Amino acid sequence: MTKIKPVQDSTQFNRSPLSLLLQAGLLYLVLLAAHGYIFGHQDLIEIQGYLNFLEDPTCYANDFYLQNITARVPNERWMFVEFLHFFNISTPWSFLISHFIVSMFLMTGMLKTAQELVRDEFFAFLAVFATVIVFYKINLGGNELYYNTLSSSLVAKSIGIWSFYFFLKKAPTTAVLLLIPATLIHPIAGVQLFLICSGIIVVTLIKTGVSSDKLRLYWSIPVYLLTAGLWLFFLEKQFSGGSLGNEGFFEIIRFRLAHHFIPSAFGLKNYIILLPIFLFAWNHFRKQNDTLFWFFNFAILGLVVYTLGVEVLHGSVFLSTQWFKTTIWLKFFSMIAISTGVADLLKKHFPTLKKSLFFLFALALGALTTYLYWKIPQRHPSSFDMPWRGDYNDEIAIAQLAKRLTPRDALFITPTYYTHLKYYGKRSTYVDYKAMVHHKSVLQEWYRRVKEIYQFREDQNSTQRLSGTPLRLPASPEGIERLKSLGITHMITDAPLTGYAKLLGQRGKYYLYEIDPGLKN
């Protein structure tokens, strides 16, 4: 399948397993310093509350998200949460250790894949470094290979990178079998790789001719279809239930998840930076590697079809593929293509420059990492959630105060961006902006509740809604009656309130209120 293999560099470093682990470990330390580490909040609101519920089903008796998602099995979180629950991964230390293991699995897979293609260990390292550090947050659809939290996406992609490594090594059986657990854990991440790799296999069979012996090599494909494929079928059936129509579904996705699903919302800057890089890599692999050339072809074809389907046809079937997530792989492979080009250029024209470049990079990396760790308190005031730090910020402290001062069946509303209550406070919320049940039968009610409580302006996008939408208790008996009629008993706000609310406590800028129990219905 490969046309031309890069020439082995006689100056490359020793490719021992220890060297691979040391490089991956170094990358992990830099990643922690650069991006922080998240535990107990943000996107984990959908995972860790679920875990708490599995451990104690009496928790969250009135919680909209957890009551609805646990009533619909299978659901998009079920497999990953059950995996964590089975291995008792729920505490701060177990999450951190698991994040380290999964991240090391991802980094070693990325390094091995880069080394297979670049054939120079230093420039292979640079390709991975550029992907997860330099070009981090330059993306189409808010997707990255690495995340600073233990998520289903991170786990699936750590398996997916090894799947593609074996695919490059012409071991399709191993590659496809690895995509089964990847798809079970994160359906979109796994099935996208399966579809692209299957397309490459079909192209290869067309080029080389089909025979029964060749077809027998791909017995893992029907195995995938009978396992992960059935899982996808059941998820789709579960998701499609309900009366929400195509137009309403589109409105909700555009309202909450446009930055993940709607190509016109991905930012012009990202397109300007990434599209030329993708084009360069496509041309590079057209000459160098058939497998990656066709990977780009199928991925880009999917991007074109997805864009037309979403932006022109407004079809929900296109949205469900979230095809722009494939650009995480295109970005990584593009960094490999650029690293290969630079390595070949230096070898040809400046053969003595590589060692100097290596030492300069090592010095710069050491200085950068030291600076990033020194600045952690300023750069990550609430996103460096190491187990030994305890209640290191007001967000955690107010959640634990709520747990201590309110009954277990209390029902809260909180600011849109505040996501600590679910894990640290173990209390129910009337609705969470960050926690969605991806089922059409629930989305409409979630949308109604969010608009009812937060009353967003029409011109706000999702980022603006999360940047600080204040909660203001209605300054009238009628307003309080409305909240009480919804069953809401408590609030966490980021500003003091005047009106019919009893202040229970304060931590920094956060206030814990009880809706005045003396006001009768």
Coordinates of C-alpha atoms in Angstrom, one line a residue:
M1 CA 0.0 0.0 0.0
T2 CA 2.9 2.4 0.8
K3 CA 4.6 3.8 -2.3
I4 CA 7.8 5.3 -1.0
K5 CA 9.3 4.8 2.4
P6 CA 11.3 7.7 3.9
V7 CA 15.0 6.9 4.1
Q8 CA 16.2 5.8 7.6
D9 CA 18.1 8.6 9.3
S10 CA 21.4 7.3 10.6
T11 CA 21.5 10.0 13.3
Q12 CA 18.1 9.0 14.8
F13 CA 17.9 8.1 18.5
N14 CA 17.4 4.7 20.0
R15 CA 13.8 3.6 19.6
S16 CA 13.6 1.5 22.7
P17 CA 10.4 1.0 24.7
L18 CA 12.0 3.0 27.5
S19 CA 12.7 5.9 25.1
L20 CA 9.0 5.8 24.0
L21 CA 7.7 5.9 27.5
L22 CA 10.0 8.7 28.5
Q23 CA 8.9 10.8 25.5
A24 CA 5.2 10.1 26.3
G25 CA 5.8 10.9 30.0
L26 CA 7.5 14.2 29.0
L27 CA 4.6 15.1 26.8
Y28 CA 2.1 14.3 29.6
L29 CA 3.9 16.6 32.0
V30 CA 3.9 19.4 29.4
L31 CA 0.2 18.8 28.7
L32 CA -0.7 19.1 32.4
A33 CA 1.2 22.4 32.6
A34 CA -0.2 23.7 29.4
H35 CA -3.9 22.6 29.7
G36 CA -4.4 21.8 33.3
Y37 CA -6.5 18.8 34.6
I38 CA -10.2 18.7 35.1
F39 CA -12.0 16.6 37.7
G40 CA -15.5 16.9 39.1
H41 CA -16.9 19.6 36.8
Q42 CA -17.2 20.9 33.2
D43 CA -18.0 18.1 30.8
L44 CA -17.6 15.5 33.6
I45 CA -21.0 16.8 35.0
E46 CA -22.5 14.1 32.7
I47 CA -20.2 11.3 33.9
Q48 CA -19.5 11.8 37.6
G49 CA -23.0 12.5 38.6
Y50 CA -24.0 9.3 36.8
L51 CA -21.3 7.4 38.7
N52 CA -22.6 8.8 42.0
F53 CA -26.1 7.7 41.1
L54 CA -24.9 4.1 40.3
E55 CA -23.2 4.0 43.7
D56 CA -26.2 5.4 45.5
P57 CA -29.5 5.4 43.6
T58 CA -31.1 7.5 46.3
C59 CA -29.0 10.5 45.1
Y60 CA -30.5 13.0 42.7
A61 CA -34.1 12.1 43.2
N62 CA -35.2 15.2 41.4
D63 CA -32.4 15.7 38.9
F64 CA -33.6 16.3 35.4
Y65 CA -30.5 15.0 33.6
L66 CA -29.8 11.9 35.7
Q67 CA -33.4 10.8 36.1
N68 CA -33.9 10.9 32.3
I69 CA -30.6 9.4 31.2
T70 CA -30.8 6.5 33.7
A71 CA -34.3 5.8 32.5
R72 CA -33.1 5.2 29.0
V73 CA -30.7 2.3 28.7
P74 CA -28.7 2.0 26.5
N75 CA -27.7 5.6 26.3
E76 CA -24.6 7.4 25.0
R77 CA -22.9 7.5 28.4
W78 CA -23.9 4.1 29.7
M79 CA -21.1 1.9 28.4
F80 CA -18.3 4.3 29.6
V81 CA -19.9 4.9 33.0
E82 CA -20.5 1.2 33.6
F83 CA -16.9 0.6 32.7
L84 CA -15.7 3.1 35.3
H85 CA -18.2 1.8 37.8
F86 CA -17.0 -1.8 37.3
F87 CA -13.4 -0.9 38.0
N88 CA -14.4 1.4 40.8
I89 CA -12.9 4.5 39.1
S90 CA -14.7 7.3 40.9
T91 CA -12.4 8.9 43.4
P92 CA -10.0 11.8 42.6
W93 CA -6.9 9.5 42.7
S94 CA -8.4 6.8 40.6
F95 CA -9.5 9.3 38.0
L96 CA -6.0 10.9 37.9
I97 CA -4.2 7.6 37.6
S98 CA -6.6 6.5 34.9
H99 CA -6.2 9.7 33.0
F100 CA -2.4 9.2 33.2
I101 CA -2.6 5.6 31.9
V102 CA -5.0 6.5 29.1
S103 CA -3.0 9.6 28.1
M104 CA 0.2 7.6 28.0
F105 CA -1.5 5.0 25.8
L106 CA -2.6 7.8 23.5
M107 CA 0.8 9.5 23.5
T108 CA 2.7 6.2 22.8
G109 CA 0.3 5.4 20.0
M110 CA 0.8 8.8 18.5
L111 CA 4.6 8.6 18.8
K112 CA 4.7 5.1 17.3
T113 CA 2.5 6.2 14.4
A114 CA 4.6 9.3 13.8
Q115 CA 7.8 7.2 13.9
E116 CA 6.4 4.8 11.4
L117 CA 5.9 7.6 9.0
V118 CA 8.6 10.2 9.7
R119 CA 11.4 7.7 10.4
D120 CA 13.2 10.2 12.6
E121 CA 12.5 10.1 16.3
F122 CA 13.1 13.7 17.0
F123 CA 10.9 15.0 14.2
A124 CA 8.3 12.3 15.1
F125 CA 8.2 13.8 18.6
L126 CA 7.8 17.3 17.1
A127 CA 4.8 16.1 15.1
V128 CA 3.1 14.9 18.2
F129 CA 4.2 18.0 20.2
A130 CA 2.8 20.3 17.5
T131 CA -0.6 18.4 17.5
V132 CA -1.2 18.5 21.2
I133 CA 0.6 21.7 22.3
V134 CA 1.2 24.2 19.4
F135 CA -2.0 23.6 17.4
Y136 CA -4.2 22.7 20.4
K137 CA -7.5 24.6 20.2
I138 CA -6.9 25.3 16.6
N139 CA -9.6 22.9 15.3
L140 CA -12.8 22.5 13.3
G141 CA -15.6 21.6 15.7
G142 CA -14.0 22.0 19.0
N143 CA -12.4 18.5 18.9
E144 CA -8.9 17.4 19.9
L145 CA -7.1 14.1 20.2
Y146 CA -6.1 14.8 23.8
Y147 CA -8.3 16.2 26.5
N148 CA -7.4 17.3 30.0
T149 CA -10.0 15.1 31.6
L150 CA -10.9 11.4 31.7
S151 CA -13.6 11.3 29.0
S152 CA -15.0 8.6 26.8
S153 CA -13.6 10.4 23.8
L154 CA -10.1 10.4 25.2
V155 CA -10.3 6.6 26.0
A156 CA -11.8 5.8 22.5
K157 CA -9.1 7.8 20.7
S158 CA -6.3 6.3 22.7
I159 CA -7.5 2.9 21.4
G160 CA -8.2 4.4 17.9
I161 CA -4.7 5.6 17.4
W162 CA -3.3 2.1 18.0
S163 CA -5.9 0.7 15.7
F164 CA -4.7 2.9 12.9
Y165 CA -1.0 2.1 13.8
F166 CA -1.8 -1.5 13.2
F167 CA -3.7 -0.6 10.0
L168 CA -0.5 1.1 8.8
K169 CA 1.5 -2.0 9.7
K170 CA -0.9 -4.0 7.4
A171 CA -2.6 -5.8 10.3
P172 CA -6.2 -5.1 9.5
T173 CA -7.6 -7.8 11.8
T174 CA -6.0 -6.3 14.9
A175 CA -7.0 -2.8 13.7
V176 CA -10.6 -3.5 13.2
L177 CA -11.0 -5.6 16.4
L178 CA -9.5 -2.6 18.4
L179 CA -12.2 -0.4 17.0
I180 CA -14.9 -2.5 18.7
P181 CA -14.2 -1.3 22.2
A182 CA -13.4 2.2 20.8
T183 CA -16.9 2.3 19.3
L184 CA -18.6 0.8 22.4
I185 CA -17.0 3.5 24.6
H186 CA -17.5 6.4 22.1
P187 CA -19.7 5.5 19.1
I188 CA -18.8 8.4 16.9
A189 CA -15.0 8.3 17.4
G190 CA -15.0 4.5 16.7
V191 CA -17.3 4.2 13.8
Q192 CA -15.7 7.1 11.9
L193 CA -12.4 5.3 11.9
F194 CA -14.1 2.0 11.0
L195 CA -15.8 3.6 8.0
I196 CA -12.6 5.3 6.7
C197 CA -10.5 2.2 7.2
S198 CA -13.2 0.0 5.5
G199 CA -13.1 2.4 2.6
I200 CA -9.4 2.1 2.3
I201 CA -9.7 -1.7 2.3
V202 CA -12.3 -1.6 -0.5
V203 CA -10.0 0.7 -2.6
T204 CA -7.1 -1.7 -2.0
L205 CA -9.2 -4.8 -3.0
I206 CA -10.3 -3.0 -6.2
K207 CA -6.7 -2.1 -7.0
T208 CA -5.2 -5.5 -6.3
G209 CA -8.1 -7.7 -7.2
V210 CA -10.7 -9.5 -5.1
S211 CA -10.2 -13.2 -4.1
S212 CA -11.6 -15.4 -1.5
D213 CA -8.2 -15.6 0.3
K214 CA -8.0 -11.9 0.5
L215 CA -11.6 -11.6 1.8
R216 CA -10.8 -14.1 4.5
L217 CA -8.2 -11.6 5.8
Y218 CA -11.0 -9.2 6.7
W219 CA -13.1 -11.5 8.9
S220 CA -12.9 -8.9 11.6
I221 CA -15.2 -6.6 9.7
P222 CA -18.4 -8.8 10.1
V223 CA -17.3 -9.3 13.7
Y224 CA -17.3 -5.5 14.2
L225 CA -20.7 -5.2 12.5
L226 CA -22.2 -7.9 14.8
T227 CA -20.9 -6.3 17.9
A228 CA -20.2 -2.6 17.7
G229 CA -22.7 -2.3 14.8
L230 CA -25.5 -3.7 16.8
W231 CA -24.6 -1.4 19.6
L232 CA -24.9 1.6 17.2
F233 CA -28.2 0.3 16.0
F234 CA -29.7 0.1 19.5
L235 CA -28.4 3.6 20.3
E236 CA -29.9 5.1 17.2
K237 CA -33.2 3.5 18.0
Q238 CA -33.1 4.9 21.5
F239 CA -32.1 8.3 20.2
S240 CA -34.8 8.6 17.6
G241 CA -37.7 8.0 19.9
G242 CA -40.0 11.0 20.6
S243 CA -41.9 13.5 18.6
L244 CA -39.2 16.1 18.1
G245 CA -39.1 16.9 14.4
N246 CA -36.1 17.7 12.2
E247 CA -36.6 21.5 12.4
G248 CA -36.9 21.5 16.2
F249 CA -33.8 19.2 16.5
F250 CA -31.8 21.5 14.3
E251 CA -32.9 24.5 16.4
I252 CA -31.7 22.8 19.7
I253 CA -28.4 21.7 18.2
R254 CA -27.7 25.2 16.8
F255 CA -28.6 26.7 20.1
R256 CA -26.4 24.5 22.3
L257 CA -23.9 22.6 20.2
A258 CA -23.3 24.8 17.1
H259 CA -19.6 24.9 17.9
H260 CA -19.4 21.1 17.6
F261 CA -21.9 20.4 14.8
I262 CA -22.5 23.5 12.5
P263 CA -19.5 24.1 10.1
S264 CA -20.3 27.8 9.7
A265 CA -19.8 28.3 13.5
F266 CA -16.3 26.8 13.6
G267 CA -14.5 30.1 13.1
L268 CA -12.9 31.5 10.0
K269 CA -9.4 31.6 11.7
N270 CA -9.4 27.9 12.1
Y271 CA -10.3 27.3 8.4
I272 CA -7.6 29.7 7.3
I273 CA -4.9 27.9 9.3
L274 CA -5.9 24.3 8.9
L275 CA -7.2 24.0 5.3
P276 CA -3.8 24.9 3.7
I277 CA -2.1 22.4 6.1
F278 CA -4.6 19.7 5.1
L279 CA -4.0 20.4 1.4
F280 CA -0.2 20.2 1.9
A281 CA -0.5 16.9 3.7
W282 CA -2.9 15.5 1.1
N283 CA -0.4 16.3 -1.6
H284 CA 2.5 14.9 0.4
F285 CA 0.7 11.6 1.1
R286 CA -0.5 11.4 -2.6
K287 CA 3.2 10.9 -3.4
Q288 CA 4.3 9.0 -0.3
N289 CA 1.7 6.8 1.3
D290 CA -1.5 5.4 -0.3
T291 CA -3.1 4.6 3.0
L292 CA -3.0 8.1 4.3
F293 CA -3.8 9.5 0.9
W294 CA -7.1 7.6 0.8
F295 CA -7.7 8.4 4.5
F296 CA -7.6 12.1 3.5
N297 CA -9.8 11.4 0.5
F298 CA -12.6 9.7 2.4
A299 CA -12.4 12.1 5.4
I300 CA -12.5 15.2 3.1
L301 CA -15.3 13.7 1.0
G302 CA -17.3 13.2 4.2
L303 CA -16.6 16.8 5.3
V304 CA -18.0 18.1 2.0
V305 CA -21.1 15.9 2.2
Y306 CA -21.6 16.8 5.9
T307 CA -21.3 20.5 5.2
L308 CA -23.9 20.3 2.3
G309 CA -26.2 18.1 4.4
V310 CA -26.1 20.4 7.4
E311 CA -25.8 23.9 6.0
V312 CA -28.0 23.4 2.8
L313 CA -30.3 20.4 3.4
H314 CA -30.6 20.8 7.2
G315 CA -30.8 17.0 7.6
S316 CA -30.5 15.6 11.1
V317 CA -29.1 12.4 9.7
F318 CA -25.9 14.3 8.8
L319 CA -25.7 15.9 12.2
S320 CA -25.6 12.5 13.9
T321 CA -22.3 11.6 12.1
Q322 CA -20.5 14.7 13.5
W323 CA -18.1 14.1 10.7
F324 CA -15.9 17.1 11.5
K325 CA -14.5 15.1 14.4
T326 CA -12.4 13.3 11.7
T327 CA -10.3 16.5 11.4
I328 CA -8.5 15.6 14.6
W329 CA -6.8 12.8 12.6
L330 CA -6.2 15.1 9.6
K331 CA -4.5 17.6 11.9
F332 CA -2.2 14.9 13.4
F333 CA -1.3 13.4 10.0
S334 CA -0.7 16.9 8.6
M335 CA 1.8 17.6 11.4
I336 CA 3.5 14.3 10.4
A337 CA 3.7 15.4 6.8
I338 CA 5.2 18.8 7.8
S339 CA 7.7 17.1 10.1
T340 CA 8.7 14.7 7.4
G341 CA 9.2 17.6 4.9
V342 CA 11.3 19.6 7.3
A343 CA 13.4 16.5 8.3
D344 CA 14.0 15.7 4.6
L345 CA 14.9 19.4 3.9
L346 CA 17.4 19.6 6.8
K347 CA 19.0 16.2 5.8
K348 CA 19.4 17.3 2.3
H349 CA 20.6 20.9 2.7
F350 CA 21.6 21.4 6.3
P351 CA 22.8 18.0 7.6
T352 CA 24.7 19.4 10.6
L353 CA 21.8 21.6 11.8
K354 CA 19.7 18.8 13.3
K355 CA 21.7 18.4 16.5
S356 CA 21.7 22.1 17.2
L357 CA 18.0 22.3 16.6
F358 CA 17.5 19.4 19.0
F359 CA 19.4 21.1 21.8
L360 CA 17.7 24.5 21.2
F361 CA 14.3 22.7 21.3
A362 CA 15.2 20.9 24.5
L363 CA 16.2 24.1 26.2
A364 CA 13.1 25.9 25.0
L365 CA 10.9 23.1 26.1
G366 CA 12.5 23.0 29.6
A367 CA 12.1 26.7 30.0
L368 CA 8.5 26.6 28.7
T369 CA 7.5 23.8 31.0
T370 CA 9.1 25.4 34.0
Y371 CA 7.3 28.7 33.3
L372 CA 3.9 27.0 32.7
Y373 CA 4.1 25.1 36.1
W374 CA 5.2 28.3 37.8
K375 CA 2.1 30.1 36.4
I376 CA -0.4 27.3 37.2
P377 CA -2.2 29.3 40.0
Q378 CA -2.8 32.2 37.6
R379 CA -3.5 30.2 34.4
H380 CA -5.6 27.4 36.0
P381 CA -7.4 29.0 39.0
S382 CA -10.2 26.4 38.8
S383 CA -8.9 23.8 36.3
F384 CA -5.9 22.1 38.0
D385 CA -7.9 19.6 40.0
M386 CA -5.2 17.5 41.6
P387 CA -6.3 15.2 44.4
W388 CA -3.9 16.7 46.9
R389 CA -5.3 20.3 46.4
G390 CA -8.6 19.7 48.3
D391 CA -11.1 22.5 48.3
Y392 CA -8.8 24.8 46.5
N393 CA -11.4 27.1 44.9
D394 CA -14.7 28.7 45.7
E395 CA -16.6 26.6 43.2
I396 CA -15.8 23.4 45.1
A397 CA -16.3 25.1 48.5
I398 CA -19.8 26.4 47.7
A399 CA -20.9 22.9 46.4
Q400 CA -19.7 21.2 49.6
L401 CA -21.5 23.9 51.6
A402 CA -24.7 23.1 49.8
K403 CA -24.2 19.4 50.5
R404 CA -23.8 20.2 54.2
L405 CA -26.7 22.7 54.6
T406 CA -29.4 21.4 52.3
P407 CA -31.6 18.3 52.4
R408 CA -30.8 15.4 50.0
D409 CA -34.0 16.1 48.0
A410 CA -33.2 19.8 47.5
L411 CA -33.7 21.1 43.9
F412 CA -31.3 23.7 42.7
I413 CA -30.8 26.2 39.8
T414 CA -27.2 27.5 39.2
P415 CA -25.4 29.7 36.7
T416 CA -24.9 28.1 33.3
Y417 CA -21.2 27.8 33.7
Y418 CA -21.3 26.4 37.2
T419 CA -20.9 22.6 37.1
H420 CA -19.4 21.6 40.4
L421 CA -22.7 20.9 42.3
K422 CA -23.4 17.5 40.7
Y423 CA -20.3 15.8 41.9
Y424 CA -19.1 17.8 45.0
G425 CA -22.6 18.7 46.3
K426 CA -24.5 15.6 45.2
R427 CA -27.7 17.7 44.8
S428 CA -30.3 17.7 42.1
T429 CA -30.8 20.5 39.6
Y430 CA -33.9 21.6 37.7
V431 CA -31.8 21.8 34.5
D432 CA -28.1 22.0 33.6
Y433 CA -27.0 23.9 30.5
K434 CA -23.9 21.6 30.2
A435 CA -25.7 18.3 30.8
M436 CA -27.9 17.1 27.9
V437 CA -29.6 13.8 27.3
H438 CA -29.1 13.1 23.6
H439 CA -32.5 11.6 23.1
K440 CA -35.1 13.4 21.0
S441 CA -37.8 12.5 23.6
V442 CA -35.9 14.5 26.2
L443 CA -34.2 17.3 24.2
Q444 CA -37.4 19.4 23.8
E445 CA -38.1 19.5 27.5
W446 CA -34.5 20.3 28.3
Y447 CA -34.7 23.2 25.8
R448 CA -37.9 24.5 27.4
R449 CA -36.4 24.4 30.9
V450 CA -33.1 26.1 29.9
K451 CA -34.9 28.9 28.2
E452 CA -37.4 29.2 31.0
I453 CA -34.7 29.6 33.7
Y454 CA -31.9 31.5 32.0
Q455 CA -33.9 33.7 29.5
F456 CA -31.0 34.1 27.1
R457 CA -30.8 36.9 24.6
E458 CA -31.4 35.8 21.0
D459 CA -28.0 37.2 19.9
Q460 CA -26.0 35.1 22.3
N461 CA -24.0 32.0 21.2
S462 CA -23.1 29.0 23.3
T463 CA -19.8 30.4 24.5
Q464 CA -21.4 33.7 25.5
R465 CA -24.1 31.8 27.4
L466 CA -21.4 30.0 29.4
S467 CA -19.3 33.0 30.1
G468 CA -21.5 34.2 32.9
T469 CA -25.3 34.3 32.6
P470 CA -26.4 35.6 36.0
L471 CA -29.2 34.2 38.0
R472 CA -31.5 36.8 39.6
L473 CA -34.2 35.8 41.9
P474 CA -37.5 37.5 40.9
A475 CA -38.1 40.4 43.3
S476 CA -41.8 39.6 43.7
P477 CA -44.0 37.1 45.4
E478 CA -45.3 36.0 42.0
G479 CA -41.8 35.2 40.7
I480 CA -41.0 33.2 43.8
E481 CA -44.3 31.3 43.4
R482 CA -43.3 30.4 39.9
L483 CA -40.0 28.9 41.0
K484 CA -41.7 27.1 43.9
S485 CA -44.3 25.7 41.5
L486 CA -41.5 24.1 39.6
G487 CA -40.2 22.5 42.7
I488 CA -37.1 24.6 43.0
T489 CA -35.9 25.0 46.6
H490 CA -32.4 26.4 46.4
M491 CA -30.1 28.5 44.3
I492 CA -26.4 29.1 43.8
T493 CA -25.6 32.5 42.4
D494 CA -22.5 34.5 41.5
A495 CA -24.0 37.8 42.8
P496 CA -25.9 38.8 46.0
L497 CA -29.7 38.8 45.6
T498 CA -32.4 40.9 47.1
G499 CA -35.9 39.5 47.4
Y500 CA -37.5 36.5 48.8
A501 CA -34.5 34.3 49.4
K502 CA -32.7 33.3 52.6
L503 CA -28.9 33.4 52.5
L504 CA -27.4 30.2 53.8
G505 CA -23.8 30.9 53.2
Q506 CA -21.1 32.4 50.9
R507 CA -17.8 31.2 49.5
G508 CA -15.9 33.9 47.6
K509 CA -18.2 35.3 44.8
Y510 CA -20.7 32.4 45.2
Y511 CA -23.9 32.7 47.3
L512 CA -26.1 29.8 48.5
Y513 CA -29.8 30.7 48.9
E514 CA -32.9 29.0 50.0
I515 CA -36.1 30.2 48.4
D516 CA -38.0 31.8 51.3
P517 CA -39.8 28.8 52.9
G518 CA -42.1 31.3 54.7
L519 CA -43.8 32.3 51.5
K520 CA -47.0 30.2 51.1
N521 CA -48.4 29.0 47.9

